[in-house]
Short mmCIF file of C-alpha atoms in Angstrom, two decimals:
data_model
loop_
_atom_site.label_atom_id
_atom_site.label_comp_id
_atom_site.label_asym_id
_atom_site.label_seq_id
_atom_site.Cartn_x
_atom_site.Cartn_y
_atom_site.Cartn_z
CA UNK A 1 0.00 0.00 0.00
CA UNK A 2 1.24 3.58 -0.93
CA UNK A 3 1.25 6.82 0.83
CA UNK A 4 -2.47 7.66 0.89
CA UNK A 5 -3.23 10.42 -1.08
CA UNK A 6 -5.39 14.54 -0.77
CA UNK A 7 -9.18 13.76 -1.12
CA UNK A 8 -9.21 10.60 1.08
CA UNK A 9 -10.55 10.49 4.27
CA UNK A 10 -7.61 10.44 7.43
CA UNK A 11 -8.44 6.59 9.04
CA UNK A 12 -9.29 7.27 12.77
CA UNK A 13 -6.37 6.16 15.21
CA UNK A 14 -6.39 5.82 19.08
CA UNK A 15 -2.80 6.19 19.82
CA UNK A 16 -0.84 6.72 23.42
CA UNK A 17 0.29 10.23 23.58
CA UNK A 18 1.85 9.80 27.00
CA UNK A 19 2.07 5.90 29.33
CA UNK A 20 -1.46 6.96 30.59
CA UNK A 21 -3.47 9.25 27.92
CA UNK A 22 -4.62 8.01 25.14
CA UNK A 23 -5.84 10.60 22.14
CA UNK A 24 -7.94 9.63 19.16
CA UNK A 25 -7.60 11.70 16.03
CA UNK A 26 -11.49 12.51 15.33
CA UNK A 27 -11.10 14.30 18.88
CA UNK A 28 -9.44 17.08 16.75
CA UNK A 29 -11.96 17.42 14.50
CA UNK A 30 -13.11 20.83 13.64
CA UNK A 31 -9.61 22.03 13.07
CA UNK A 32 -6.46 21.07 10.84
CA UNK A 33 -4.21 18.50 11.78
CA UNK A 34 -0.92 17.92 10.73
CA UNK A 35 0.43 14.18 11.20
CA UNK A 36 4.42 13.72 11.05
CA UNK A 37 5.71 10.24 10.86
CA UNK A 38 8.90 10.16 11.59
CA UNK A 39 11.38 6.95 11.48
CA UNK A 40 12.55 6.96 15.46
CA UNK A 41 13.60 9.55 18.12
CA UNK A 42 16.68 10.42 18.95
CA UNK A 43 18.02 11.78 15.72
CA UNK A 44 21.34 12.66 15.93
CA UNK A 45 21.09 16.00 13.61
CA UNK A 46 21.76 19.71 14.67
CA UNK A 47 17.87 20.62 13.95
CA UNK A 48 16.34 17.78 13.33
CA UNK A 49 12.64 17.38 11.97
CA UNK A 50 11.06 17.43 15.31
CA UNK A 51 13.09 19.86 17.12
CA UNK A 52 12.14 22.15 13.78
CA UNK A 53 8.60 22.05 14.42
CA UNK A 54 8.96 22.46 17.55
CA UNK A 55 10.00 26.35 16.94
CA UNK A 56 7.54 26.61 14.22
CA UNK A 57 4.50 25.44 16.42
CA UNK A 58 3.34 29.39 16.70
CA UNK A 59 2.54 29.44 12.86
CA UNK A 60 1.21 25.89 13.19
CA UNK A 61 -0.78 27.61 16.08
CA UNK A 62 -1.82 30.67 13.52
CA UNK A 63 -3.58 28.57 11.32
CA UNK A 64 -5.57 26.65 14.23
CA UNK A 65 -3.61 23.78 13.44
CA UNK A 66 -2.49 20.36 15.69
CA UNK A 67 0.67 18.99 15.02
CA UNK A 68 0.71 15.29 15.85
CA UNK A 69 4.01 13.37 15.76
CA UNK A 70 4.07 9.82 15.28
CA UNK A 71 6.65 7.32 15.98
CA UNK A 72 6.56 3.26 16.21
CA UNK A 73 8.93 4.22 19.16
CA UNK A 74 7.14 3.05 22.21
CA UNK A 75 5.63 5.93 24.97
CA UNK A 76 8.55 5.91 27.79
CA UNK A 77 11.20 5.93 24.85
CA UNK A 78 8.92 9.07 23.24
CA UNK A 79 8.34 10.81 26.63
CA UNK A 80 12.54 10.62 27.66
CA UNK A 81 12.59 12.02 23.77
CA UNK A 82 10.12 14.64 24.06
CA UNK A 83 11.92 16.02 27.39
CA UNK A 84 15.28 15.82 26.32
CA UNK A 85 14.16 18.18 23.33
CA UNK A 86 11.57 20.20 25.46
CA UNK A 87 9.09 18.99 22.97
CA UNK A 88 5.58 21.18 23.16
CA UNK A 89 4.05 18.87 20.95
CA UNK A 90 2.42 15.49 21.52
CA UNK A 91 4.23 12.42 20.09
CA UNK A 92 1.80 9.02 19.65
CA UNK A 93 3.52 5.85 19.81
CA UNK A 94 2.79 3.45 17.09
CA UNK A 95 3.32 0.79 19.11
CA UNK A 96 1.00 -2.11 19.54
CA UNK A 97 0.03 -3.53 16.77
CA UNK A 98 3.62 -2.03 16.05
CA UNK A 99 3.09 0.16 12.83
CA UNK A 100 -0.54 -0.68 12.50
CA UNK A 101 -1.44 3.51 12.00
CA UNK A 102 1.64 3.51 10.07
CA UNK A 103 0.08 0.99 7.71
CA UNK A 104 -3.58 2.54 7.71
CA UNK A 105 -1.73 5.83 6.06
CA UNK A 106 0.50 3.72 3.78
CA UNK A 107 3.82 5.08 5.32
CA UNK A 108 4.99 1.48 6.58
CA UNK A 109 8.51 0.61 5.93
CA UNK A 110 8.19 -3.40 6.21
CA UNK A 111 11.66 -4.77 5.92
CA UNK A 112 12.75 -1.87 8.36
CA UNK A 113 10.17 -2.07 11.33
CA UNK A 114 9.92 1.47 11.42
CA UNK A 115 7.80 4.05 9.17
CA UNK A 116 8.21 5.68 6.56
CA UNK A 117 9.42 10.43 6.94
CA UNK A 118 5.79 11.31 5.74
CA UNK A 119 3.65 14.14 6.30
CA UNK A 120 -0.27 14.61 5.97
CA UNK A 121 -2.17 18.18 6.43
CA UNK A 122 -5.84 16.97 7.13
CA UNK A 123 -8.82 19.71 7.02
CA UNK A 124 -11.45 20.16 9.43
CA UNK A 125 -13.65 17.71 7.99
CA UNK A 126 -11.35 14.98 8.27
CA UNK A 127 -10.04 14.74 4.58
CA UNK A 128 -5.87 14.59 3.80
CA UNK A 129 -5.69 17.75 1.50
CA UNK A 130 -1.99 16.88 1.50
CA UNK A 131 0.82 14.63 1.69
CA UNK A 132 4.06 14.21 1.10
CA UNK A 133 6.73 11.23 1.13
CA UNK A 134 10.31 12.24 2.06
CA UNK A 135 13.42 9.96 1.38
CA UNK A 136 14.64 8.79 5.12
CA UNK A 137 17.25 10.47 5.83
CA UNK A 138 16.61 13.88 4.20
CA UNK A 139 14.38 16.33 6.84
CA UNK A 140 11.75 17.84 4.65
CA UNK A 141 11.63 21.19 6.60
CA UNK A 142 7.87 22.67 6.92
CA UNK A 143 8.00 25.26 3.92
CA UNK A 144 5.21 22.00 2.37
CA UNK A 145 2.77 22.19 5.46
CA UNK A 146 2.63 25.58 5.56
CA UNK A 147 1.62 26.14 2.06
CA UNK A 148 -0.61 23.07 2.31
CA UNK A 149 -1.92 24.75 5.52
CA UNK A 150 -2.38 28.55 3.64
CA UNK A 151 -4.35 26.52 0.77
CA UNK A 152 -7.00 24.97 3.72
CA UNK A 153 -7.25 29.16 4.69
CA UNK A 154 -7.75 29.99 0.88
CA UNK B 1 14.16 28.74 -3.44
CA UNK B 2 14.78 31.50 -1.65
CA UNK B 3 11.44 33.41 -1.21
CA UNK B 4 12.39 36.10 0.55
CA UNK B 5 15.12 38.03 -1.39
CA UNK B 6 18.10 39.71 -0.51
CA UNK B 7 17.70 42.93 0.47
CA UNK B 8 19.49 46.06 2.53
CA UNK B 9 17.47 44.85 5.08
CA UNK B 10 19.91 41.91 5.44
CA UNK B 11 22.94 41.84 7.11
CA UNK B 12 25.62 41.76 3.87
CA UNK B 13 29.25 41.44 3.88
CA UNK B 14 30.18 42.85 0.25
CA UNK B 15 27.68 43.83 -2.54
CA UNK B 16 24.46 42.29 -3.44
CA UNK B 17 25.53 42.88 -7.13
CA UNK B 18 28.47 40.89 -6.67
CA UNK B 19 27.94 37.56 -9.53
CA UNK B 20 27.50 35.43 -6.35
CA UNK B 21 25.00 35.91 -3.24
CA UNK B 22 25.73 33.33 -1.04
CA UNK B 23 23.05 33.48 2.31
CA UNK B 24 23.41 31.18 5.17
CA UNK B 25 20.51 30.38 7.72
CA UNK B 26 22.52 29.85 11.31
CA UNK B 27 21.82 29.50 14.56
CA UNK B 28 25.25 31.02 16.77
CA UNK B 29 24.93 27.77 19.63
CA UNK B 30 25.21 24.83 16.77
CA UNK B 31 28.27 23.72 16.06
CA UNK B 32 27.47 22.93 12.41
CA UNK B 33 27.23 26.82 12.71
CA UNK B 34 30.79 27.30 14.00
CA UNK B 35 32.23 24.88 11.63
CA UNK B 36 30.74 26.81 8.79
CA UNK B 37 32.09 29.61 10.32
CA UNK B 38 35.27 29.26 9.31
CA UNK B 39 34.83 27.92 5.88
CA UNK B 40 32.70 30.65 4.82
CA UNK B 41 35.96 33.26 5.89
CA UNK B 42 37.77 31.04 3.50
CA UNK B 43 35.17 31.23 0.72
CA UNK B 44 35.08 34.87 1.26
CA UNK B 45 38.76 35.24 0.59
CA UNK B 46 39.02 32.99 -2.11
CA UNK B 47 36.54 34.82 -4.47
CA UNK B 48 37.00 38.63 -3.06
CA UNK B 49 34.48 40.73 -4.65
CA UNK B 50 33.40 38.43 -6.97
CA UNK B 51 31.18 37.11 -3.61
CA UNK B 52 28.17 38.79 -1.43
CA UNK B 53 27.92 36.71 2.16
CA UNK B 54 24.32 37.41 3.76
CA UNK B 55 23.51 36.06 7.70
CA UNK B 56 19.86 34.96 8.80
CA UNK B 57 18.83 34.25 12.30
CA UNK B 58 18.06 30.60 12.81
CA UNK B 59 17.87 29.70 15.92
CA UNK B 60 16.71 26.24 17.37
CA UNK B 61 16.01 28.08 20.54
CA UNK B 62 14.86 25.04 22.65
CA UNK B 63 17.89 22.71 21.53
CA UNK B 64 19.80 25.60 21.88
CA UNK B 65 19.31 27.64 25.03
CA UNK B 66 21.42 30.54 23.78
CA UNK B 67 20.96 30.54 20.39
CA UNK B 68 17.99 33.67 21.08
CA UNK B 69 19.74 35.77 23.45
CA UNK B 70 22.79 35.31 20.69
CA UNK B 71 20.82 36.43 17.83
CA UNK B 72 18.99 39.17 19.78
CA UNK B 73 22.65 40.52 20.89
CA UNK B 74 24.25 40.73 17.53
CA UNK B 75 21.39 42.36 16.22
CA UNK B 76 21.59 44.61 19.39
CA UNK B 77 25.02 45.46 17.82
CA UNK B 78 23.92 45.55 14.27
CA UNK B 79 21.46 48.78 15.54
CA UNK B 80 25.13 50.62 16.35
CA UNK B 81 26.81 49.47 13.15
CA UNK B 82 28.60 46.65 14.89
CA UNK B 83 26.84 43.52 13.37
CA UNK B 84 30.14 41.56 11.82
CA UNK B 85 32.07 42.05 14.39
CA UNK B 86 29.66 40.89 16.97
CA UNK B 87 28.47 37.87 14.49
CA UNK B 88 32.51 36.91 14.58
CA UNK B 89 33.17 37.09 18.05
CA UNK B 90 29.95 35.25 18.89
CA UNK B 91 31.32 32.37 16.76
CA UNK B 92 34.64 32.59 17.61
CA UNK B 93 33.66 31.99 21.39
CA UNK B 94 30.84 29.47 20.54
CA UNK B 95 32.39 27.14 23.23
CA UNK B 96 31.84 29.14 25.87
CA UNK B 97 28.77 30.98 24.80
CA UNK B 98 26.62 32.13 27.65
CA UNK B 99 24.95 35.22 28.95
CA UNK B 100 27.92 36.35 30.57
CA UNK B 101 30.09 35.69 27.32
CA UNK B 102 27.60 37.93 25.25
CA UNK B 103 27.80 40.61 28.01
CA UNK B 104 31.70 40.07 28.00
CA UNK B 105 31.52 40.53 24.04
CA UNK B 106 29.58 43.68 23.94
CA UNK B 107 31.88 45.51 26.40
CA UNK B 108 34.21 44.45 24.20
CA UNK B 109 32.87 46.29 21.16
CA UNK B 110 32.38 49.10 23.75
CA UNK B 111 29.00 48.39 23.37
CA UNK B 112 27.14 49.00 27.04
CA UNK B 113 26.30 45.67 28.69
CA UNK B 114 23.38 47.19 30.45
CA UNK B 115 21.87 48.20 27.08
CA UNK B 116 22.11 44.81 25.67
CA UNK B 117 20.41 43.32 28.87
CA UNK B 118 17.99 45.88 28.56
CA UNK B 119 17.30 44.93 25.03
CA UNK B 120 17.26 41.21 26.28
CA UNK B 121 14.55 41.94 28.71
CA UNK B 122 12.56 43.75 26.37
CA UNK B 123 13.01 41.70 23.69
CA UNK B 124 13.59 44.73 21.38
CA UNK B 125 15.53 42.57 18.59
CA UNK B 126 13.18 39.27 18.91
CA UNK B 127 11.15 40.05 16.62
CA UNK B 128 13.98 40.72 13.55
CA UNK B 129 15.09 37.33 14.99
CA UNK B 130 12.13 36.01 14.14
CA UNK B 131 11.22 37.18 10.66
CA UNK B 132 14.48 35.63 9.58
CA UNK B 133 13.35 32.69 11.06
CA UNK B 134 9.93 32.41 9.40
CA UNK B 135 11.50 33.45 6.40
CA UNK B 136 13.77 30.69 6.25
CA UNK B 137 10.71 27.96 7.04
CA UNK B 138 8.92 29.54 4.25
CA UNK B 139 12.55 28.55 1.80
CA UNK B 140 12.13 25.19 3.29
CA UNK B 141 15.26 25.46 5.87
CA UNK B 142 15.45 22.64 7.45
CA UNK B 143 18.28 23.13 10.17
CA UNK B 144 21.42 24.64 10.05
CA UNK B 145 23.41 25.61 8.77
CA UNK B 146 21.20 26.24 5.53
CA UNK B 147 23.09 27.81 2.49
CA UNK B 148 21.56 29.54 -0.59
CA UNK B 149 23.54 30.15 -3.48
CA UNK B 150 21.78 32.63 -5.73
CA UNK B 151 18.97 32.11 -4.25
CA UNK B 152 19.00 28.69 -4.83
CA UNK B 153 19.29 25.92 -1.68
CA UNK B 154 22.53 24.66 -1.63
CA UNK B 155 22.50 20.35 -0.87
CA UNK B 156 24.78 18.63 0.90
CA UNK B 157 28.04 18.96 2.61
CA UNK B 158 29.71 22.85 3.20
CA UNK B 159 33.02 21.78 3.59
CA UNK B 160 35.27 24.04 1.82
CA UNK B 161 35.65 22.22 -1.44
CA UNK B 162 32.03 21.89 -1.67
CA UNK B 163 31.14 25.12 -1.35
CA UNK B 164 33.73 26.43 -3.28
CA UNK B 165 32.70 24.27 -5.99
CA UNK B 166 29.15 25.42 -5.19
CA UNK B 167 29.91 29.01 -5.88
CA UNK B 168 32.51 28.44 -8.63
CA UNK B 169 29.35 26.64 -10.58
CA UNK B 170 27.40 29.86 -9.77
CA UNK B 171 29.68 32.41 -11.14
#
């Protein structure tokens, strides 16, 4: 299955965003939501992909928009990660069925165990109005979400 | 692509007509940043006036604890005509860059170290700080440092041979 594509509907996931909270993505409905899958924490890069959206959450915040990181890491490793970067953003744990959100969206890397660097802005109404696929190792910045996030305004 | 374009607003060592403009996106607490440093002396000297060198605020401020108060303080010195030289000495005492070593640096420039705190707790230059930064989202920087190259992003290493090839292809 391939990344899932603008015009379909984002599949519901109930995902742990900490060891005891649990947050389910039609929660957030009524305003944008950005989903970043990311391969695992602890990247070892001077401004890595997290730690850049971390300064950009104010613009995120502009456009009424949720950013949602997603991991297959599991919710102790993500909350050490998200402390150690002062992370003001929630991180979901794709943990058990390992990957199974990671499959819904099509961002599953099989022979790797881990997803897939993949972004999808989803409107109000639920739909993906955009997404993107980004080789591994390359950070794809956040100059796509916030045109994709502009168009949602248009 | 660069989408916001040079400008005398910018912070420009040499002449925005030069063939090449060559901007970097850094942040003064990564050490990426202080590598580049250095290189991007040697790239100036190699091609002389052939070469503009722009600087945009990028600062990972909660990786990098400093990285604001840094920014804030050499555009502190920028507003008395002092931006270089506080942009060098900032990176040429990375290693031990605090609050006291920005203090240290402005009294240095014999710039007054209560103005710059002042400007600290008012957060006069934050906001210049933080254009550059949204700017540099917008142009798809990604971390730093982030080179463009007439306006175009460089890719890849910025080791001296790459950028000199990287500017040798632009001229």
């Amino acid at each position: 299955m391939s990344l899932l594509q603008p015009g379909v509907p984002a599949p519901d996931f109930t995902l742990n965003v900490t060891p005891s909270q649990q947050l389910s993505l039609h929660e957030l409905r009524g305003n944008p939501v950005i989903l970043a899958f990311y391969p695992a924490d602890w990247s070892p890069v001077c401004g890595d992909q997290m730690a850049l959206y971390n300064e950009i959450l104010p613009e995120f915040r502009k456009a009424s928009a949720t950013l949602l990181g997603i991991s297959v890491d599991g919710v102790w490793c993500h909350e050490a990660f998200a402390k150690d970067r002062h992370l003001h953003f929630p991180v979901l744990a794709d943990f058990e069925p390992k990957g199974d959100v990671s499959r819904k969206y099509g961002v599953y890397r099989e022979a790797d165990g881990f997803c897939e660097r993949a972004l999808f802005v989803i409107d109000k109404q639920g739909i993906i109005t955009w997404s993107f696929l980004s080789p591994v190792g390359i950070n794809p910045g956040a100059d796509g979400i916030l045109d994709a996030l502009d168009n949602l305004a248009r | 692509m660069l989408r916001i374009p040079v400008s005398d607003a910018d912070h420009v060592q040499g002449n925005l007509n030069s063939a090449v403009v060559l901007v970097e996106y850094g942040d003064y607490q990564c050490p990426h940043c202080g590598h580049a440093y250095s290189i991007v002396k040697q790239v100036q000297q190699q091609f002389g006036d052939q070469l503009a060198f722009v600087f945009r605020n990028f600062p990972l401020a909660e990786i990098h604890p400093n990285a604001e108060a840094a920014a804030e303080t050499a555009e502190f010195a920028a507003s008395k005509g002092l931006f270089w030289e506080m942009h060098d000495a900032i990176y040429e005492n990375q290693e031990s860059l605090s609050v006291e070593t920005l203090m240290r640096l402005a009294q240095q420039l014999t710039l007054s170290p209560l103005s710059l705190e002042d400007a600290w707790v008012k957060r006069a230059y934050l906001e210049r700080v933080r254009e550059d930064f949204s700017g540099g989202v917008r142009s798809g920087v990604n971390g730093t440092p982030t080179f463009f190259i007439n306006g175009r992003r460089h890719e890849g290493a910025f080791e001296l041979e790459d950028l000199v090839a990287a500017v040798d292809a632009a001229l």
